[in-house]
């Protein structure tokens, strides 16, 4: 069916055209199709265009948005579009699609199904997670961000008080949420949880410790891994799979030591029935009590051991002779057993030749600078000499290479330099699992860097610090939202092989334009590049359609 234009020539030489609604029918006698007129609109120059517009609009109800828009444009100048505004779309669309694929929306909707709110709590929580991943800001700044800067499916505006209430309610369902999210993510991504990596970090607050309230039992001064001992802080823990996916987070008061949290972490993870789990932890968790805790209920551990700890077993492991076995480039291992029976301990000594060469060069540079400082001492007066000598002896780098003679003279300690060379490019690992090869132990421990990458992303890309919340519940909720954002970000990074910072920059180029005309409004996305389509395909997600919204005016 189509609009047919026919014309005839008048006696005065002019031409008159007529518009007809027609369709072709097969003529068996003539053996070709002939046009059959269904309706005549009359002369072309006298046609009521509003009749054609109504016809197009009625037909458009049964067309795809793209075809409907083309039909509207075919009417002519009455469908002229004005470019009203533009919002960033790519990052929010990818996070929204991944959020749905992981079943996060369904989990939260079920957890909050008995609560009546004007705005969806699930959408408010997603908006905070997306903000943390795309453009970290305060809750007040989010109001303008959601309204003017980014397109978030299912929510067009937020208010800071709504966000704070959603944070409070999120904390009430934290335990169940973490468990359901883990089950959903592990099933969908087929995560391997035989190795779980755990580490802690700290995050500070822009509050002077002396100005903090006396009853603040959560924000405390402690050992700052951010190198900000002048500020109060909290301690954050992460459990990460071998793929680099954070499956759970913890938060403790700022003066909590690493040694004191292992028991709680172990109990929480045992409650999830993960099966056979080997916990991989750094040297800060290698106390005997912690190692016994990790072995409860059939668990095992791979833990870094401090080579300079002074432990008898450690010294014996380091001094044990034997050949290294080449595992791969720049990685050699030596399996060491110390003791018998219940006192038996298994160590793996790892050696990296390239790292050993870097250690040697770095030490030689330090000694060269140290010799320069010691030469300068000879030019100083007595009092100045004494102060400068004390500074050198207490220096964290230079002090270990210095010895003082009876007359107070400082000299290089050549034995200390030789002893330091024995540790170049080496690190010691202890494990309770005899079924793992030395190679698996070494590579498993090496992957602990994934936790460090997660913390780095949490602090830099997601801008966890500094925090400005004062109440303990708000702090916990803030970290929970940051963990959800980190979960999405790390999945994207693992699946695409790109850093989130680089991918976010590329996704920000995908915009949603709002166009309006007398016939209605259209929201159209920019054309996707091949790289952008590749990123969505790597995650198994649908990219944004060309037309997201089309609203016709009656």
PDB file of C-alpha atoms in Angstrom, residues 322-544:
ATOM      1  CA  UNK A 322      69.108 -26.789  47.670  1.00  0.00           C
ATOM      2  CA  UNK A 323      68.475 -26.014  44.044  1.00  0.00           C
ATOM      3  CA  UNK A 324      65.735 -23.748  42.783  1.00  0.00           C
ATOM      4  CA  UNK A 325      63.278 -25.128  40.235  1.00  0.00           C
ATOM      5  CA  UNK A 326      62.596 -22.908  37.259  1.00  0.00           C
ATOM      6  CA  UNK A 327      58.824 -22.277  36.993  1.00  0.00           C
ATOM      7  CA  UNK A 328      58.580 -19.567  34.349  1.00  0.00           C
ATOM      8  CA  UNK A 329      60.394 -16.414  33.301  1.00  0.00           C
ATOM      9  CA  UNK A 330      61.804 -14.632  36.364  1.00  0.00           C
ATOM     10  CA  UNK A 331      60.248 -17.113  38.788  1.00  0.00           C
ATOM     11  CA  UNK A 332      62.164 -19.871  40.569  1.00  0.00           C
ATOM     12  CA  UNK A 333      60.959 -21.844  43.615  1.00  0.00           C
ATOM     13  CA  UNK A 334      62.409 -24.047  46.338  1.00  0.00           C
ATOM     14  CA  UNK A 335      60.173 -26.334  48.445  1.00  0.00           C
ATOM     15  CA  UNK A 336      61.325 -26.516  52.094  1.00  0.00           C
ATOM     16  CA  UNK A 337      60.053 -28.651  54.978  1.00  0.00           C
ATOM     17  CA  UNK A 338      61.096 -27.668  58.516  1.00  0.00           C
ATOM     18  CA  UNK A 339      60.448 -29.917  61.515  1.00  0.00           C
ATOM     19  CA  UNK A 340      58.580 -33.224  61.941  1.00  0.00           C
ATOM     20  CA  UNK A 341      55.171 -34.340  63.148  1.00  0.00           C
ATOM     21  CA  UNK A 342      53.014 -31.608  64.640  1.00  0.00           C
ATOM     22  CA  UNK A 343      55.923 -29.173  64.410  1.00  0.00           C
ATOM     23  CA  UNK A 344      56.211 -29.747  60.671  1.00  0.00           C
ATOM     24  CA  UNK A 345      55.980 -26.568  58.586  1.00  0.00           C
ATOM     25  CA  UNK A 346      56.074 -26.172  54.823  1.00  0.00           C
ATOM     26  CA  UNK A 347      57.723 -23.147  53.202  1.00  0.00           C
ATOM     27  CA  UNK A 348      58.236 -22.123  49.597  1.00  0.00           C
ATOM     28  CA  UNK A 349      61.161 -19.813  48.898  1.00  0.00           C
ATOM     29  CA  UNK A 350      60.648 -17.790  45.720  1.00  0.00           C
ATOM     30  CA  UNK A 351      63.458 -16.134  43.765  1.00  0.00           C
ATOM     31  CA  UNK A 352      63.085 -13.527  41.009  1.00  0.00           C
ATOM     32  CA  UNK A 353      66.429 -12.851  39.203  1.00  0.00           C
ATOM     33  CA  UNK A 354      65.274  -9.557  37.701  1.00  0.00           C
ATOM     34  CA  UNK A 355      64.003  -8.324  41.046  1.00  0.00           C
ATOM     35  CA  UNK A 356      67.310  -9.396  42.623  1.00  0.00           C
ATOM     36  CA  UNK A 357      69.201  -7.228  40.132  1.00  0.00           C
ATOM     37  CA  UNK A 358      66.932  -4.274  40.906  1.00  0.00           C
ATOM     38  CA  UNK A 359      67.512  -4.783  44.656  1.00  0.00           C
ATOM     39  CA  UNK A 360      71.285  -4.859  44.120  1.00  0.00           C
ATOM     40  CA  UNK A 361      71.309  -1.651  42.071  1.00  0.00           C
ATOM     41  CA  UNK A 362      69.009   0.093  44.551  1.00  0.00           C
ATOM     42  CA  UNK A 363      71.233  -0.905  47.505  1.00  0.00           C
ATOM     43  CA  UNK A 364      74.394   0.283  45.728  1.00  0.00           C
ATOM     44  CA  UNK A 365      72.749   3.643  45.084  1.00  0.00           C
ATOM     45  CA  UNK A 366      71.792   3.941  48.761  1.00  0.00           C
ATOM     46  CA  UNK A 367      75.352   3.072  49.881  1.00  0.00           C
ATOM     47  CA  UNK A 368      76.817   5.616  47.452  1.00  0.00           C
ATOM     48  CA  UNK A 369      74.595   8.343  48.891  1.00  0.00           C
ATOM     49  CA  UNK A 370      75.395   7.162  52.422  1.00  0.00           C
ATOM     50  CA  UNK A 371      79.142   7.487  51.769  1.00  0.00           C
ATOM     51  CA  UNK A 372      78.557  11.028  50.562  1.00  0.00           C
ATOM     52  CA  UNK A 373      76.718  11.902  53.771  1.00  0.00           C
ATOM     53  CA  UNK A 374      79.494  10.348  55.873  1.00  0.00           C
ATOM     54  CA  UNK A 375      82.114  12.437  54.049  1.00  0.00           C
ATOM     55  CA  UNK A 376      80.062  15.549  54.824  1.00  0.00           C
ATOM     56  CA  UNK A 377      80.189  14.668  58.542  1.00  0.00           C
ATOM     57  CA  UNK A 378      83.952  15.281  58.578  1.00  0.00           C
ATOM     58  CA  UNK A 379      83.401  18.922  57.607  1.00  0.00           C
ATOM     59  CA  UNK A 380      80.979  19.647  60.471  1.00  0.00           C
ATOM     60  CA  UNK A 381      81.700  21.037  63.941  1.00  0.00           C
ATOM     61  CA  UNK A 382      81.331  18.874  67.033  1.00  0.00           C
ATOM     62  CA  UNK A 383      77.674  19.647  67.908  1.00  0.00           C
ATOM     63  CA  UNK A 384      76.502  19.651  64.291  1.00  0.00           C
ATOM     64  CA  UNK A 385      78.471  16.450  63.697  1.00  0.00           C
ATOM     65  CA  UNK A 386      76.732  14.685  66.588  1.00  0.00           C
ATOM     66  CA  UNK A 387      73.231  15.657  65.398  1.00  0.00           C
ATOM     67  CA  UNK A 388      73.939  14.656  61.791  1.00  0.00           C
ATOM     68  CA  UNK A 389      75.445  11.333  62.924  1.00  0.00           C
ATOM     69  CA  UNK A 390      72.327  10.561  65.005  1.00  0.00           C
ATOM     70  CA  UNK A 391      70.099  11.282  62.025  1.00  0.00           C
ATOM     71  CA  UNK A 392      72.079   8.862  59.860  1.00  0.00           C
ATOM     72  CA  UNK A 393      72.046   6.086  62.471  1.00  0.00           C
ATOM     73  CA  UNK A 394      68.258   6.373  62.911  1.00  0.00           C
ATOM     74  CA  UNK A 395      67.532   6.692  59.197  1.00  0.00           C
ATOM     75  CA  UNK A 396      65.171   3.841  58.061  1.00  0.00           C
ATOM     76  CA  UNK A 397      67.237   3.149  54.901  1.00  0.00           C
ATOM     77  CA  UNK A 398      70.814   4.150  55.735  1.00  0.00           C
ATOM     78  CA  UNK A 399      70.877   3.142  59.420  1.00  0.00           C
ATOM     79  CA  UNK A 400      71.050  -0.616  58.783  1.00  0.00           C
ATOM     80  CA  UNK A 401      74.308  -0.211  56.804  1.00  0.00           C
ATOM     81  CA  UNK A 402      76.152   1.750  59.548  1.00  0.00           C
ATOM     82  CA  UNK A 403      78.123   0.652  62.598  1.00  0.00           C
ATOM     83  CA  UNK A 404      79.574   2.948  65.265  1.00  0.00           C
ATOM     84  CA  UNK A 405      83.092   2.476  66.638  1.00  0.00           C
ATOM     85  CA  UNK A 406      84.015   2.977  70.301  1.00  0.00           C
ATOM     86  CA  UNK A 407      85.296   6.470  69.608  1.00  0.00           C
ATOM     87  CA  UNK A 408      81.957   7.414  68.012  1.00  0.00           C
ATOM     88  CA  UNK A 409      83.169   7.217  64.422  1.00  0.00           C
ATOM     89  CA  UNK A 410      80.640   5.903  61.868  1.00  0.00           C
ATOM     90  CA  UNK A 411      81.721   3.268  59.368  1.00  0.00           C
ATOM     91  CA  UNK A 412      80.007   1.147  56.745  1.00  0.00           C
ATOM     92  CA  UNK A 413      78.877  -2.220  58.121  1.00  0.00           C
ATOM     93  CA  UNK A 414      80.136  -4.508  55.356  1.00  0.00           C
ATOM     94  CA  UNK A 415      78.717  -7.616  57.037  1.00  0.00           C
ATOM     95  CA  UNK A 416      75.236  -6.025  57.091  1.00  0.00           C
ATOM     96  CA  UNK A 417      75.619  -5.244  53.375  1.00  0.00           C
ATOM     97  CA  UNK A 418      76.568  -8.877  52.640  1.00  0.00           C
ATOM     98  CA  UNK A 419      73.645 -10.144  54.747  1.00  0.00           C
ATOM     99  CA  UNK A 420      71.199  -7.858  52.898  1.00  0.00           C
ATOM    100  CA  UNK A 421      72.405  -9.252  49.571  1.00  0.00           C
ATOM    101  CA  UNK A 422      71.239 -12.735  50.619  1.00  0.00           C
ATOM    102  CA  UNK A 423      67.619 -11.565  50.451  1.00  0.00           C
ATOM    103  CA  UNK A 424      67.772  -9.906  47.009  1.00  0.00           C
ATOM    104  CA  UNK A 425      64.812 -10.905  44.834  1.00  0.00           C
ATOM    105  CA  UNK A 426      63.473 -13.395  47.377  1.00  0.00           C
ATOM    106  CA  UNK A 427      60.300 -13.777  49.388  1.00  0.00           C
ATOM    107  CA  UNK A 428      59.179 -16.576  51.691  1.00  0.00           C
ATOM    108  CA  UNK A 429      55.727 -18.195  51.684  1.00  0.00           C
ATOM    109  CA  UNK A 430      54.224 -20.581  54.209  1.00  0.00           C
ATOM    110  CA  UNK A 431      51.345 -22.948  53.425  1.00  0.00           C
ATOM    111  CA  UNK A 432      49.352 -25.647  55.234  1.00  0.00           C
ATOM    112  CA  UNK A 433      48.278 -27.470  52.048  1.00  0.00           C
ATOM    113  CA  UNK A 434      50.578 -30.292  50.967  1.00  0.00           C
ATOM    114  CA  UNK A 435      48.502 -31.079  47.863  1.00  0.00           C
ATOM    115  CA  UNK A 436      49.550 -27.848  46.139  1.00  0.00           C
ATOM    116  CA  UNK A 437      52.728 -27.788  44.093  1.00  0.00           C
ATOM    117  CA  UNK A 438      55.398 -25.205  44.930  1.00  0.00           C
ATOM    118  CA  UNK A 439      54.531 -23.498  41.634  1.00  0.00           C
ATOM    119  CA  UNK A 440      50.833 -23.223  42.565  1.00  0.00           C
ATOM    120  CA  UNK A 441      51.750 -21.830  45.974  1.00  0.00           C
ATOM    121  CA  UNK A 442      54.057 -19.206  44.452  1.00  0.00           C
ATOM    122  CA  UNK A 443      51.632 -18.178  41.699  1.00  0.00           C
ATOM    123  CA  UNK A 444      48.705 -18.169  44.115  1.00  0.00           C
ATOM    124  CA  UNK A 445      50.523 -15.809  46.457  1.00  0.00           C
ATOM    125  CA  UNK A 446      51.674 -13.649  43.559  1.00  0.00           C
ATOM    126  CA  UNK A 447      48.028 -13.036  42.642  1.00  0.00           C
ATOM    127  CA  UNK A 448      47.578 -11.250  45.970  1.00  0.00           C
ATOM    128  CA  UNK A 449      48.319  -8.178  43.865  1.00  0.00           C
ATOM    129  CA  UNK A 450      44.662  -8.371  42.740  1.00  0.00           C
ATOM    130  CA  UNK A 451      43.594  -7.231  46.202  1.00  0.00           C
ATOM    131  CA  UNK A 452      46.031  -4.339  45.991  1.00  0.00           C
ATOM    132  CA  UNK A 453      44.594  -3.463  42.571  1.00  0.00           C
ATOM    133  CA  UNK A 454      41.099  -3.532  44.077  1.00  0.00           C
ATOM    134  CA  UNK A 455      42.143  -1.185  46.893  1.00  0.00           C
ATOM    135  CA  UNK A 456      43.864   1.086  44.381  1.00  0.00           C
ATOM    136  CA  UNK A 457      40.684   1.266  42.290  1.00  0.00           C
ATOM    137  CA  UNK A 458      38.597   1.827  45.412  1.00  0.00           C
ATOM    138  CA  UNK A 459      40.730   4.754  46.565  1.00  0.00           C
ATOM    139  CA  UNK A 460      41.603   6.440  43.271  1.00  0.00           C
ATOM    140  CA  UNK A 461      39.076   5.687  40.522  1.00  0.00           C
ATOM    141  CA  UNK A 462      36.084   5.438  42.902  1.00  0.00           C
ATOM    142  CA  UNK A 463      37.494   8.155  45.190  1.00  0.00           C
ATOM    143  CA  UNK A 464      36.629   6.445  48.477  1.00  0.00           C
ATOM    144  CA  UNK A 465      38.810   8.925  50.372  1.00  0.00           C
ATOM    145  CA  UNK A 466      38.612  11.320  52.013  1.00  0.00           C
ATOM    146  CA  UNK A 467      35.268  10.559  53.670  1.00  0.00           C
ATOM    147  CA  UNK A 468      33.117  13.205  55.283  1.00  0.00           C
ATOM    148  CA  UNK A 469      30.459  11.070  56.992  1.00  0.00           C
ATOM    149  CA  UNK A 470      30.383  11.292  60.786  1.00  0.00           C
ATOM    150  CA  UNK A 471      27.899   8.603  61.890  1.00  0.00           C
ATOM    151  CA  UNK A 472      29.121   5.007  62.037  1.00  0.00           C
ATOM    152  CA  UNK A 473      26.110   3.660  60.108  1.00  0.00           C
ATOM    153  CA  UNK A 474      26.617   6.161  57.289  1.00  0.00           C
ATOM    154  CA  UNK A 475      30.310   5.254  57.090  1.00  0.00           C
ATOM    155  CA  UNK A 476      29.483   1.549  56.863  1.00  0.00           C
ATOM    156  CA  UNK A 477      26.818   2.207  54.229  1.00  0.00           C
ATOM    157  CA  UNK A 478      29.179   4.406  52.218  1.00  0.00           C
ATOM    158  CA  UNK A 479      31.758   1.613  52.110  1.00  0.00           C
ATOM    159  CA  UNK A 480      29.058  -0.934  51.208  1.00  0.00           C
ATOM    160  CA  UNK A 481      27.998   1.201  48.224  1.00  0.00           C
ATOM    161  CA  UNK A 482      31.650   1.600  47.225  1.00  0.00           C
ATOM    162  CA  UNK A 483      32.048  -2.193  47.379  1.00  0.00           C
ATOM    163  CA  UNK A 484      29.054  -2.661  45.044  1.00  0.00           C
ATOM    164  CA  UNK A 485      30.585  -0.148  42.628  1.00  0.00           C
ATOM    165  CA  UNK A 486      33.954  -1.914  42.871  1.00  0.00           C
ATOM    166  CA  UNK A 487      32.271  -5.256  42.167  1.00  0.00           C
ATOM    167  CA  UNK A 488      30.783  -3.938  38.900  1.00  0.00           C
ATOM    168  CA  UNK A 489      33.993  -2.159  37.913  1.00  0.00           C
ATOM    169  CA  UNK A 490      36.227  -5.195  38.512  1.00  0.00           C
ATOM    170  CA  UNK A 491      33.885  -7.462  36.518  1.00  0.00           C
ATOM    171  CA  UNK A 492      34.066  -4.992  33.630  1.00  0.00           C
ATOM    172  CA  UNK A 493      37.868  -4.841  33.859  1.00  0.00           C
ATOM    173  CA  UNK A 494      38.281  -8.631  33.998  1.00  0.00           C
ATOM    174  CA  UNK A 495      35.918  -9.275  31.081  1.00  0.00           C
ATOM    175  CA  UNK A 496      37.123  -6.474  28.779  1.00  0.00           C
ATOM    176  CA  UNK A 497      40.819  -6.493  29.683  1.00  0.00           C
ATOM    177  CA  UNK A 498      40.756  -2.690  30.040  1.00  0.00           C
ATOM    178  CA  UNK A 499      41.127  -0.436  33.049  1.00  0.00           C
ATOM    179  CA  UNK A 500      37.902   1.179  34.190  1.00  0.00           C
ATOM    180  CA  UNK A 501      39.447   4.649  33.961  1.00  0.00           C
ATOM    181  CA  UNK A 502      40.256   4.162  30.256  1.00  0.00           C
ATOM    182  CA  UNK A 503      36.946   2.470  29.452  1.00  0.00           C
ATOM    183  CA  UNK A 504      34.945   5.108  31.336  1.00  0.00           C
ATOM    184  CA  UNK A 505      36.572   7.808  29.225  1.00  0.00           C
ATOM    185  CA  UNK A 506      35.538   5.982  26.054  1.00  0.00           C
ATOM    186  CA  UNK A 507      31.988   5.344  27.302  1.00  0.00           C
ATOM    187  CA  UNK A 508      31.553   9.015  28.229  1.00  0.00           C
ATOM    188  CA  UNK A 509      31.614   9.780  24.493  1.00  0.00           C
ATOM    189  CA  UNK A 510      28.264   7.999  24.107  1.00  0.00           C
ATOM    190  CA  UNK A 511      25.581  10.649  24.652  1.00  0.00           C
ATOM    191  CA  UNK A 512      21.808  10.745  24.596  1.00  0.00           C
ATOM    192  CA  UNK A 513      20.373  13.703  22.699  1.00  0.00           C
ATOM    193  CA  UNK A 514      16.909  15.096  23.406  1.00  0.00           C
ATOM    194  CA  UNK A 515      15.167  16.464  20.306  1.00  0.00           C
ATOM    195  CA  UNK A 516      11.702  18.041  20.181  1.00  0.00           C
ATOM    196  CA  UNK A 517       9.226  18.990  17.438  1.00  0.00           C
ATOM    197  CA  UNK A 518       5.582  19.933  17.183  1.00  0.00           C
ATOM    198  CA  UNK A 519       4.835  16.225  16.831  1.00  0.00           C
ATOM    199  CA  UNK A 520       6.634  15.132  20.013  1.00  0.00           C
ATOM    200  CA  UNK A 521      10.021  14.355  21.600  1.00  0.00           C
ATOM    201  CA  UNK A 522      12.745  11.924  20.655  1.00  0.00           C
ATOM    202  CA  UNK A 523      15.779  10.721  22.686  1.00  0.00           C
ATOM    203  CA  UNK A 524      18.452   9.424  20.336  1.00  0.00           C
ATOM    204  CA  UNK A 525      21.911   8.047  21.215  1.00  0.00           C
ATOM    205  CA  UNK A 526      25.121   8.725  19.326  1.00  0.00           C
ATOM    206  CA  UNK A 527      26.391   6.110  16.899  1.00  0.00           C
ATOM    207  CA  UNK A 528      28.642   3.552  18.606  1.00  0.00           C
ATOM    208  CA  UNK A 529      32.203   2.983  17.469  1.00  0.00           C
ATOM    209  CA  UNK A 530      33.628  -0.482  16.821  1.00  0.00           C
ATOM    210  CA  UNK A 531      35.603  -0.357  20.115  1.00  0.00           C
ATOM    211  CA  UNK A 532      32.514   0.615  22.088  1.00  0.00           C
ATOM    212  CA  UNK A 533      30.502  -2.244  20.591  1.00  0.00           C
ATOM    213  CA  UNK A 534      33.387  -4.614  21.345  1.00  0.00           C
ATOM    214  CA  UNK A 535      33.331  -3.647  25.041  1.00  0.00           C
ATOM    215  CA  UNK A 536      29.599  -4.355  25.342  1.00  0.00           C
ATOM    216  CA  UNK A 537      30.022  -7.651  23.488  1.00  0.00           C
ATOM    217  CA  UNK A 538      32.846  -8.754  25.825  1.00  0.00           C
ATOM    218  CA  UNK A 539      30.415  -8.415  28.746  1.00  0.00           C
ATOM    219  CA  UNK A 540      27.543 -10.069  26.878  1.00  0.00           C
ATOM    220  CA  UNK A 541      25.480  -6.869  27.176  1.00  0.00           C
ATOM    221  CA  UNK A 542      23.231  -5.108  24.694  1.00  0.00           C
ATOM    222  CA  UNK A 543      24.521  -1.644  23.705  1.00  0.00           C
ATOM    223  CA  UNK A 544      22.100   1.293  23.960  1.00  0.00           C
TER     224      UNK A 544
END
